[in-house]
Amino acid sequence: MNAIGLQNPGIDLFCERDIPYLKNFDTKIIVNVCGHAPEEYLAVVERLADEPIDMMEINISCPNVNAGFLAFGQDAHNVEKLTAQIKKIAKQPIIMKLTPNVTDITEIARAAEAGGADAVSLINTLTGMKIDINRKTFAVANKTGGVSGPIVKPVAVRMVYQVAQAVNIPIIGMGGISCAEDAIEFLLAGASAVSVGTANFHNPAVTLEVIDGIEAYMKKNGFENVKDMVGIVK
Ligand SMILES: Cc1cc2nc3c(=O)[nH]c(=O)nc-3n(C[C@H](O)[C@H](O)[C@H](O)COP(=O)(O)O)c2cc1C
């Protein structure tokens, strides 16, 4: 469980210092964008529009100061509106990153698709709490924290499956992936790509192991292309 906030050096330093550094590598650059009001998202997206990045992932788990601190991603109407506003100014494909802290994630995914999202990614962290029984107070000063890692995987796979039945845009699946077998579950449930977060903290080589493991699984099971595996579990 983490409550580290969303530390970053700010968009100006990111553009001046970090993008040139990232361009040294032969890879795609996806920038995760957050804000506390629609204007903040739009200002960052506009600033990034002409930068040499490949995609933007919009983190809508942040509280909206204009909507009583309800997260953007918890209100389908706000998700559709924000997605449409972002799509008007972005020059790169837009991935809307969904929060699992909702009653029906398919409703939110459909709203992102209706707003023009090019893809959705899910899941962000689940809101959790730990009480320190000896100090008799919250273990995390923020009271709540975001739960991630292996414990959330069954919830994430279920949500990816549900969203895959609900929308026609591609899904990036994540939540508790720590080995190739985990990643393959997400692909079979309907994700076109996967992402690994928490597992990197205890195994920095995890993404390479996941790639090799998917390849080995494909050879063993006669799949020529990852696309052939996506969503085959109905
Ligand atoms: C330390 C930490 C920092 C994170 N920061 C972000 C962030 O800045 N933006 C975001 O969209 N998600 C963020 N997340 C959520 C992850 O990207 C991911 O959606 C979630 O943790 C589930 O995947 P995992 O179990 O592989 O970590 C963060 C997660 C962790 C653990």
PDB file of C-alpha atoms and ligand atoms in Angstrom:
ATOM      1  CA  MET A   1       0.000   0.000   0.000  1.00  0.00           C
ATOM      2  CA  ASN A   2       1.464   3.366  -0.925  1.00  0.00           C
ATOM      3  CA  ALA A   3       0.560   6.985  -0.327  1.00  0.00           C
ATOM      4  CA  ILE A   4       3.478   8.699  -2.002  1.00  0.00           C
ATOM      5  CA  GLY A   5       1.371  11.192  -3.903  1.00  0.00           C
ATOM      6  CA  LEU A   6       2.309  12.003  -7.475  1.00  0.00           C
ATOM      7  CA  GLN A   7       5.785  13.508  -7.117  1.00  0.00           C
ATOM      8  CA  ASN A   8       7.292  14.824 -10.304  1.00  0.00           C
ATOM      9  CA  PRO A   9       9.544  17.711 -11.306  1.00  0.00           C
ATOM     10  CA  GLY A  10       6.775  19.609 -13.117  1.00  0.00           C
ATOM     11  CA  ILE A  11       6.023  19.722 -16.813  1.00  0.00           C
ATOM     12  CA  ASP A  12       8.705  22.275 -17.768  1.00  0.00           C
ATOM     13  CA  LEU A  13      11.630  20.355 -16.288  1.00  0.00           C
ATOM     14  CA  PHE A  14      10.133  17.107 -17.599  1.00  0.00           C
ATOM     15  CA  CYS A  15      10.130  18.485 -21.150  1.00  0.00           C
ATOM     16  CA  GLU A  16      13.568  20.119 -20.912  1.00  0.00           C
ATOM     17  CA  ARG A  17      15.453  17.414 -19.031  1.00  0.00           C
ATOM     18  CA  ASP A  18      13.594  14.088 -19.037  1.00  0.00           C
ATOM     19  CA  ILE A  19      12.265  13.771 -22.595  1.00  0.00           C
ATOM     20  CA  PRO A  20      15.759  14.284 -24.157  1.00  0.00           C
ATOM     21  CA  TYR A  21      17.126  11.673 -21.735  1.00  0.00           C
ATOM     22  CA  LEU A  22      14.368   9.185 -22.615  1.00  0.00           C
ATOM     23  CA  LYS A  23      14.999   9.762 -26.341  1.00  0.00           C
ATOM     24  CA  ASN A  24      18.413   8.071 -25.851  1.00  0.00           C
ATOM     25  CA  PHE A  25      16.599   4.751 -25.667  1.00  0.00           C
ATOM     26  CA  ASP A  26      15.013   2.772 -28.496  1.00  0.00           C
ATOM     27  CA  THR A  27      11.566   2.594 -26.954  1.00  0.00           C
ATOM     28  CA  LYS A  28       8.161   4.266 -26.901  1.00  0.00           C
ATOM     29  CA  ILE A  29       7.531   7.083 -24.443  1.00  0.00           C
ATOM     30  CA  ILE A  30       4.144   7.129 -22.706  1.00  0.00           C
ATOM     31  CA  VAL A  31       3.630  10.076 -20.349  1.00  0.00           C
ATOM     32  CA  ASN A  32       1.267   9.664 -17.376  1.00  0.00           C
ATOM     33  CA  VAL A  33      -0.691  12.880 -16.798  1.00  0.00           C
ATOM     34  CA  CYS A  34      -2.596  13.953 -13.680  1.00  0.00           C
ATOM     35  CA  GLY A  35      -4.278  17.064 -12.370  1.00  0.00           C
ATOM     36  CA  HIS A  36      -6.685  18.298  -9.735  1.00  0.00           C
ATOM     37  CA  ALA A  37      -8.986  20.151 -12.104  1.00  0.00           C
ATOM     38  CA  PRO A  38      -9.744  19.779 -15.831  1.00  0.00           C
ATOM     39  CA  GLU A  39      -7.726  22.948 -16.556  1.00  0.00           C
ATOM     40  CA  GLU A  40      -4.629  21.326 -15.058  1.00  0.00           C
ATOM     41  CA  TYR A  41      -4.946  18.229 -17.268  1.00  0.00           C
ATOM     42  CA  LEU A  42      -5.561  20.356 -20.335  1.00  0.00           C
ATOM     43  CA  ALA A  43      -2.568  22.630 -19.646  1.00  0.00           C
ATOM     44  CA  VAL A  44      -0.231  19.603 -19.386  1.00  0.00           C
ATOM     45  CA  VAL A  45      -1.695  17.893 -22.466  1.00  0.00           C
ATOM     46  CA  GLU A  46      -1.343  21.109 -24.472  1.00  0.00           C
ATOM     47  CA  ARG A  47       2.267  21.514 -23.324  1.00  0.00           C
ATOM     48  CA  LEU A  48       3.022  17.905 -24.392  1.00  0.00           C
ATOM     49  CA  ALA A  49       1.195  18.076 -27.735  1.00  0.00           C
ATOM     50  CA  ASP A  50       4.286  19.099 -29.718  1.00  0.00           C
ATOM     51  CA  GLU A  51       6.810  17.104 -27.712  1.00  0.00           C
ATOM     52  CA  PRO A  52       8.372  13.942 -29.227  1.00  0.00           C
ATOM     53  CA  ILE A  53       6.419  11.508 -27.085  1.00  0.00           C
ATOM     54  CA  ASP A  54       4.353   8.594 -28.399  1.00  0.00           C
ATOM     55  CA  MET A  55       1.255   8.502 -26.197  1.00  0.00           C
ATOM     56  CA  MET A  56      -0.283  10.021 -23.103  1.00  0.00           C
ATOM     57  CA  GLU A  57      -1.919   8.048 -20.314  1.00  0.00           C
ATOM     58  CA  ILE A  58      -4.422  10.126 -18.365  1.00  0.00           C
ATOM     59  CA  ASN A  59      -4.530   9.228 -14.671  1.00  0.00           C
ATOM     60  CA  ILE A  60      -8.128   9.936 -13.641  1.00  0.00           C
ATOM     61  CA  SER A  61      -7.763   8.592 -10.108  1.00  0.00           C
ATOM     62  CA  CYS A  62      -6.933  12.103  -8.835  1.00  0.00           C
ATOM     63  CA  PRO A  63      -9.520  13.988  -6.754  1.00  0.00           C
ATOM     64  CA  ASN A  64     -11.360  16.699  -8.700  1.00  0.00           C
ATOM     65  CA  VAL A  65     -11.319  19.913  -6.637  1.00  0.00           C
ATOM     66  CA  ASN A  66     -14.326  21.129  -8.661  1.00  0.00           C
ATOM     67  CA  ALA A  67     -16.421  18.055  -7.787  1.00  0.00           C
ATOM     68  CA  GLY A  68     -16.092  17.732  -4.004  1.00  0.00           C
ATOM     69  CA  PHE A  69     -12.800  15.806  -4.368  1.00  0.00           C
ATOM     70  CA  LEU A  70     -14.559  12.851  -6.014  1.00  0.00           C
ATOM     71  CA  ALA A  71     -11.993  11.292  -8.381  1.00  0.00           C
ATOM     72  CA  PHE A  72     -12.542  12.172 -12.068  1.00  0.00           C
ATOM     73  CA  GLY A  73     -12.630   8.463 -12.847  1.00  0.00           C
ATOM     74  CA  GLN A  74     -15.559   7.848 -10.496  1.00  0.00           C
ATOM     75  CA  ASP A  75     -18.072   9.814 -12.553  1.00  0.00           C
ATOM     76  CA  ALA A  76     -18.874   8.594 -16.065  1.00  0.00           C
ATOM     77  CA  HIS A  77     -20.110  12.010 -17.231  1.00  0.00           C
ATOM     78  CA  ASN A  78     -16.855  13.688 -16.117  1.00  0.00           C
ATOM     79  CA  VAL A  79     -14.777  10.959 -17.768  1.00  0.00           C
ATOM     80  CA  GLU A  80     -16.483  11.403 -21.130  1.00  0.00           C
ATOM     81  CA  LYS A  81     -16.219  15.196 -20.928  1.00  0.00           C
ATOM     82  CA  LEU A  82     -12.554  15.229 -19.873  1.00  0.00           C
ATOM     83  CA  THR A  83     -11.621  12.658 -22.524  1.00  0.00           C
ATOM     84  CA  ALA A  84     -13.296  14.707 -25.256  1.00  0.00           C
ATOM     85  CA  GLN A  85     -11.596  17.919 -24.082  1.00  0.00           C
ATOM     86  CA  ILE A  86      -8.192  16.217 -24.034  1.00  0.00           C
ATOM     87  CA  LYS A  87      -8.709  14.633 -27.466  1.00  0.00           C
ATOM     88  CA  LYS A  88      -9.377  18.081 -28.941  1.00  0.00           C
ATOM     89  CA  ILE A  89      -5.882  19.313 -28.073  1.00  0.00           C
ATOM     90  CA  ALA A  90      -3.718  16.188 -27.906  1.00  0.00           C
ATOM     91  CA  LYS A  91      -1.716  15.217 -30.968  1.00  0.00           C
ATOM     92  CA  GLN A  92      -0.789  11.790 -29.608  1.00  0.00           C
ATOM     93  CA  PRO A  93      -3.046   8.781 -28.891  1.00  0.00           C
ATOM     94  CA  ILE A  94      -4.784   9.015 -25.513  1.00  0.00           C
ATOM     95  CA  ILE A  95      -5.045   6.172 -22.995  1.00  0.00           C
ATOM     96  CA  MET A  96      -7.537   6.742 -20.166  1.00  0.00           C
ATOM     97  CA  LYS A  97      -6.296   5.036 -16.976  1.00  0.00           C
ATOM     98  CA  LEU A  98      -9.256   3.752 -15.020  1.00  0.00           C
ATOM     99  CA  THR A  99      -9.699   3.534 -11.264  1.00  0.00           C
ATOM    100  CA  PRO A 100     -11.106   0.282  -9.833  1.00  0.00           C
ATOM    101  CA  ASN A 101     -12.766   2.231  -7.001  1.00  0.00           C
ATOM    102  CA  VAL A 102     -16.152   2.299  -8.750  1.00  0.00           C
ATOM    103  CA  THR A 103     -19.361   0.290  -8.733  1.00  0.00           C
ATOM    104  CA  ASP A 104     -19.278  -0.588 -12.431  1.00  0.00           C
ATOM    105  CA  ILE A 105     -16.016  -0.165 -14.320  1.00  0.00           C
ATOM    106  CA  THR A 106     -17.682  -0.940 -17.662  1.00  0.00           C
ATOM    107  CA  GLU A 107     -19.748   2.246 -17.373  1.00  0.00           C
ATOM    108  CA  ILE A 108     -16.545   4.295 -16.975  1.00  0.00           C
ATOM    109  CA  ALA A 109     -14.777   2.453 -19.808  1.00  0.00           C
ATOM    110  CA  ARG A 110     -17.737   3.116 -22.121  1.00  0.00           C
ATOM    111  CA  ALA A 111     -17.627   6.804 -21.167  1.00  0.00           C
ATOM    112  CA  ALA A 112     -13.918   6.983 -22.067  1.00  0.00           C
ATOM    113  CA  GLU A 113     -14.643   5.306 -25.399  1.00  0.00           C
ATOM    114  CA  ALA A 114     -17.552   7.687 -26.065  1.00  0.00           C
ATOM    115  CA  GLY A 115     -15.247  10.636 -25.342  1.00  0.00           C
ATOM    116  CA  GLY A 116     -12.865   9.422 -28.046  1.00  0.00           C
ATOM    117  CA  ALA A 117     -10.178   7.594 -26.028  1.00  0.00           C
ATOM    118  CA  ASP A 118      -7.806   5.558 -28.179  1.00  0.00           C
ATOM    119  CA  ALA A 119      -7.323   2.975 -25.407  1.00  0.00           C
ATOM    120  CA  VAL A 120      -8.000   2.358 -21.730  1.00  0.00           C
ATOM    121  CA  SER A 121      -5.595   1.056 -19.099  1.00  0.00           C
ATOM    122  CA  LEU A 122      -6.650  -0.613 -15.875  1.00  0.00           C
ATOM    123  CA  ILE A 123      -6.462  -0.978 -12.968  1.00  0.00           C
ATOM    124  CA  ASN A 124      -5.048   1.827 -10.860  1.00  0.00           C
ATOM    125  CA  THR A 125      -4.647   1.126  -7.123  1.00  0.00           C
ATOM    126  CA  LEU A 126      -7.541   0.061  -4.868  1.00  0.00           C
ATOM    127  CA  THR A 127      -8.126   2.360  -1.900  1.00  0.00           C
ATOM    128  CA  GLY A 128      -7.070   0.631   1.334  1.00  0.00           C
ATOM    129  CA  MET A 129      -6.367   1.307   4.999  1.00  0.00           C
ATOM    130  CA  LYS A 130      -4.096  -0.175   7.658  1.00  0.00           C
ATOM    131  CA  ILE A 131      -4.419   0.459  11.382  1.00  0.00           C
ATOM    132  CA  ASP A 132      -1.278   0.242  13.522  1.00  0.00           C
ATOM    133  CA  ILE A 133      -2.703  -1.579  16.573  1.00  0.00           C
ATOM    134  CA  ASN A 134       0.254  -0.676  18.817  1.00  0.00           C
ATOM    135  CA  ARG A 135       0.256   3.039  18.002  1.00  0.00           C
ATOM    136  CA  LYS A 136      -3.563   2.861  17.797  1.00  0.00           C
ATOM    137  CA  THR A 137      -3.677   5.064  14.754  1.00  0.00           C
ATOM    138  CA  PHE A 138      -3.442   4.854  10.974  1.00  0.00           C
ATOM    139  CA  ALA A 139      -0.287   3.170   9.658  1.00  0.00           C
ATOM    140  CA  VAL A 140      -0.213   5.676   6.800  1.00  0.00           C
ATOM    141  CA  ALA A 141      -0.378   9.404   7.655  1.00  0.00           C
ATOM    142  CA  ASN A 142      -2.729   9.930   4.722  1.00  0.00           C
ATOM    143  CA  LYS A 143      -5.172   7.483   6.472  1.00  0.00           C
ATOM    144  CA  THR A 144      -5.776   5.638   3.188  1.00  0.00           C
ATOM    145  CA  GLY A 145      -3.325   4.340   0.614  1.00  0.00           C
ATOM    146  CA  GLY A 146      -3.378   2.708  -2.796  1.00  0.00           C
ATOM    147  CA  VAL A 147      -3.238  -1.094  -2.705  1.00  0.00           C
ATOM    148  CA  SER A 148      -1.304  -2.791  -5.500  1.00  0.00           C
ATOM    149  CA  GLY A 149       0.748  -5.917  -6.158  1.00  0.00           C
ATOM    150  CA  PRO A 150      -0.276  -9.611  -6.260  1.00  0.00           C
ATOM    151  CA  ILE A 151      -3.212  -9.138  -3.862  1.00  0.00           C
ATOM    152  CA  VAL A 152      -5.159  -7.075  -6.434  1.00  0.00           C
ATOM    153  CA  LYS A 153      -4.601  -9.360  -9.426  1.00  0.00           C
ATOM    154  CA  PRO A 154      -7.885 -11.319  -9.327  1.00  0.00           C
ATOM    155  CA  VAL A 155      -9.830  -8.048  -9.138  1.00  0.00           C
ATOM    156  CA  ALA A 156      -7.815  -6.590 -12.021  1.00  0.00           C
ATOM    157  CA  VAL A 157      -8.241  -9.659 -14.261  1.00  0.00           C
ATOM    158  CA  ARG A 158     -11.998  -9.630 -13.598  1.00  0.00           C
ATOM    159  CA  MET A 159     -12.228  -5.931 -14.495  1.00  0.00           C
ATOM    160  CA  VAL A 160     -10.134  -6.334 -17.669  1.00  0.00           C
ATOM    161  CA  TYR A 161     -12.422  -9.169 -18.724  1.00  0.00           C
ATOM    162  CA  GLN A 162     -15.554  -7.078 -18.055  1.00  0.00           C
ATOM    163  CA  VAL A 163     -14.176  -4.040 -19.913  1.00  0.00           C
ATOM    164  CA  ALA A 164     -13.140  -6.229 -22.863  1.00  0.00           C
ATOM    165  CA  GLN A 165     -16.790  -7.268 -23.232  1.00  0.00           C
ATOM    166  CA  ALA A 166     -17.941  -3.639 -23.029  1.00  0.00           C
ATOM    167  CA  VAL A 167     -15.689  -1.605 -25.388  1.00  0.00           C
ATOM    168  CA  ASN A 168     -14.007  -1.943 -28.774  1.00  0.00           C
ATOM    169  CA  ILE A 169     -10.846   0.053 -28.008  1.00  0.00           C
ATOM    170  CA  PRO A 170      -7.638  -1.709 -26.874  1.00  0.00           C
ATOM    171  CA  ILE A 171      -6.982  -2.402 -23.186  1.00  0.00           C
ATOM    172  CA  ILE A 172      -3.666  -2.230 -21.342  1.00  0.00           C
ATOM    173  CA  GLY A 173      -3.990  -4.590 -18.373  1.00  0.00           C
ATOM    174  CA  MET A 174      -2.196  -4.228 -15.053  1.00  0.00           C
ATOM    175  CA  GLY A 175      -2.583  -4.956 -11.361  1.00  0.00           C
ATOM    176  CA  GLY A 176      -0.406  -7.473  -9.562  1.00  0.00           C
ATOM    177  CA  ILE A 177       1.553  -8.821 -12.520  1.00  0.00           C
ATOM    178  CA  SER A 178       4.786 -10.330 -11.217  1.00  0.00           C
ATOM    179  CA  CYS A 179       5.530 -13.104 -13.731  1.00  0.00           C
ATOM    180  CA  ALA A 180       4.712 -14.156 -17.291  1.00  0.00           C
ATOM    181  CA  GLU A 181       1.856 -16.397 -16.168  1.00  0.00           C
ATOM    182  CA  ASP A 182       0.146 -13.387 -14.565  1.00  0.00           C
ATOM    183  CA  ALA A 183       0.597 -11.329 -17.721  1.00  0.00           C
ATOM    184  CA  ILE A 184      -0.808 -14.136 -19.891  1.00  0.00           C
ATOM    185  CA  GLU A 185      -3.979 -14.209 -17.753  1.00  0.00           C
ATOM    186  CA  PHE A 186      -4.552 -10.541 -18.622  1.00  0.00           C
ATOM    187  CA  LEU A 187      -3.969 -11.148 -22.343  1.00  0.00           C
ATOM    188  CA  LEU A 188      -6.371 -14.094 -22.426  1.00  0.00           C
ATOM    189  CA  ALA A 189      -8.951 -12.004 -20.528  1.00  0.00           C
ATOM    190  CA  GLY A 190      -8.835  -9.295 -23.198  1.00  0.00           C
ATOM    191  CA  ALA A 191      -5.827  -6.993 -22.669  1.00  0.00           C
ATOM    192  CA  SER A 192      -3.816  -6.187 -25.817  1.00  0.00           C
ATOM    193  CA  ALA A 193      -0.803  -5.159 -23.732  1.00  0.00           C
ATOM    194  CA  VAL A 194       0.255  -5.372 -20.102  1.00  0.00           C
ATOM    195  CA  SER A 195       2.071  -3.185 -17.633  1.00  0.00           C
ATOM    196  CA  VAL A 196       4.068  -4.011 -14.507  1.00  0.00           C
ATOM    197  CA  GLY A 197       4.297  -1.673 -11.505  1.00  0.00           C
ATOM    198  CA  THR A 198       4.857  -2.910  -7.959  1.00  0.00           C
ATOM    199  CA  ALA A 199       6.785  -6.073  -8.917  1.00  0.00           C
ATOM    200  CA  ASN A 200       9.656  -3.871 -10.186  1.00  0.00           C
ATOM    201  CA  PHE A 201      10.398  -2.918  -6.579  1.00  0.00           C
ATOM    202  CA  HIS A 202      11.439  -6.435  -5.585  1.00  0.00           C
ATOM    203  CA  ASN A 203      12.550  -7.702  -8.998  1.00  0.00           C
ATOM    204  CA  PRO A 204      13.952  -5.037 -11.357  1.00  0.00           C
ATOM    205  CA  ALA A 205      14.301  -7.680 -14.109  1.00  0.00           C
ATOM    206  CA  VAL A 206      10.612  -8.616 -13.978  1.00  0.00           C
ATOM    207  CA  THR A 207       9.578  -7.032 -17.293  1.00  0.00           C
ATOM    208  CA  LEU A 208      12.284  -8.915 -19.192  1.00  0.00           C
ATOM    209  CA  GLU A 209      11.198 -12.159 -17.525  1.00  0.00           C
ATOM    210  CA  VAL A 210       7.574 -11.437 -18.457  1.00  0.00           C
ATOM    211  CA  ILE A 211       8.511 -10.859 -22.117  1.00  0.00           C
ATOM    212  CA  ASP A 212      10.580 -14.071 -22.296  1.00  0.00           C
ATOM    213  CA  GLY A 213       7.879 -16.047 -20.510  1.00  0.00           C
ATOM    214  CA  ILE A 214       5.141 -14.856 -22.877  1.00  0.00           C
ATOM    215  CA  GLU A 215       7.324 -15.878 -25.816  1.00  0.00           C
ATOM    216  CA  ALA A 216       7.900 -19.348 -24.327  1.00  0.00           C
ATOM    217  CA  TYR A 217       4.152 -19.766 -23.677  1.00  0.00           C
ATOM    218  CA  MET A 218       3.383 -18.760 -27.272  1.00  0.00           C
ATOM    219  CA  LYS A 219       5.839 -21.325 -28.665  1.00  0.00           C
ATOM    220  CA  LYS A 220       4.445 -24.059 -26.405  1.00  0.00           C
ATOM    221  CA  ASN A 221       0.835 -23.245 -27.280  1.00  0.00           C
ATOM    222  CA  GLY A 222       1.270 -22.561 -31.009  1.00  0.00           C
ATOM    223  CA  PHE A 223       0.514 -18.817 -30.986  1.00  0.00           C
ATOM    224  CA  GLU A 224       2.361 -16.875 -33.715  1.00  0.00           C
ATOM    225  CA  ASN A 225       1.265 -13.399 -32.661  1.00  0.00           C
ATOM    226  CA  VAL A 226       0.324 -11.982 -29.253  1.00  0.00           C
ATOM    227  CA  LYS A 227      -2.842 -10.684 -30.950  1.00  0.00           C
ATOM    228  CA  ASP A 228      -4.001 -14.296 -31.384  1.00  0.00           C
ATOM    229  CA  MET A 229      -4.126 -14.696 -27.594  1.00  0.00           C
ATOM    230  CA  VAL A 230      -6.015 -11.513 -26.777  1.00  0.00           C
ATOM    231  CA  GLY A 231      -9.456 -12.110 -25.273  1.00  0.00           C
ATOM    232  CA  ILE A 232      -9.795 -15.740 -26.328  1.00  0.00           C
ATOM    233  CA  VAL A 233     -11.317 -16.608 -22.948  1.00  0.00           C
ATOM    234  CA  LYS A 234     -14.989 -15.730 -23.377  1.00  0.00           C
TER     235      LYS A 234
HETATM  236  C1  LIG B   1       4.609   3.556  -5.879  1.00  0.00           C
HETATM  237  C2  LIG B   1       3.514   3.643  -6.909  1.00  0.00           C
HETATM  238  C3  LIG B   1       3.356   4.808  -7.655  1.00  0.00           C
HETATM  239  C4  LIG B   1       2.333   4.922  -8.620  1.00  0.00           C
HETATM  240  N1  LIG B   1       2.198   6.074  -9.346  1.00  0.00           N
HETATM  241  C5  LIG B   1       1.242   6.160 -10.306  1.00  0.00           C
HETATM  242  C6  LIG B   1       1.123   7.342 -11.109  1.00  0.00           C
HETATM  243  O1  LIG B   1       1.879   8.300 -10.980  1.00  0.00           O
HETATM  244  N2  LIG B   1       0.125   7.369 -12.041  1.00  0.00           N
HETATM  245  C7  LIG B   1      -0.723   6.310 -12.244  1.00  0.00           C
HETATM  246  O2  LIG B   1      -1.590   6.381 -13.124  1.00  0.00           O
HETATM  247  N3  LIG B   1      -0.631   5.179 -11.501  1.00  0.00           N
HETATM  248  C8  LIG B   1       0.337   5.089 -10.551  1.00  0.00           C
HETATM  249  N4  LIG B   1       0.448   3.926  -9.800  1.00  0.00           N
HETATM  250  C9  LIG B   1      -0.460   2.796 -10.084  1.00  0.00           C
HETATM  251  C10 LIG B   1       0.229   1.750 -10.958  1.00  0.00           C
HETATM  252  O3  LIG B   1       0.633   2.319 -12.191  1.00  0.00           O
HETATM  253  C11 LIG B   1      -0.675   0.530 -11.237  1.00  0.00           C
HETATM  254  O4  LIG B   1      -1.827   0.948 -11.932  1.00  0.00           O
HETATM  255  C12 LIG B   1      -1.108  -0.185  -9.965  1.00  0.00           C
HETATM  256  O5  LIG B   1      -0.105  -0.132  -8.972  1.00  0.00           O
HETATM  257  C13 LIG B   1      -1.462  -1.668 -10.227  1.00  0.00           C
HETATM  258  O6  LIG B   1      -0.387  -2.349 -10.852  1.00  0.00           O
HETATM  259  P1  LIG B   1       0.776  -3.146 -10.043  1.00  0.00           P
HETATM  260  O7  LIG B   1       0.086  -4.072  -9.078  1.00  0.00           O
HETATM  261  O8  LIG B   1       1.568  -3.834 -11.103  1.00  0.00           O
HETATM  262  O9  LIG B   1       1.578  -2.083  -9.322  1.00  0.00           O
HETATM  263  C14 LIG B   1       1.463   3.810  -8.834  1.00  0.00           C
HETATM  264  C15 LIG B   1       1.633   2.633  -8.072  1.00  0.00           C
HETATM  265  C16 LIG B   1       2.638   2.535  -7.128  1.00  0.00           C
HETATM  266  C17 LIG B   1       2.783   1.254  -6.321  1.00  0.00           C
END
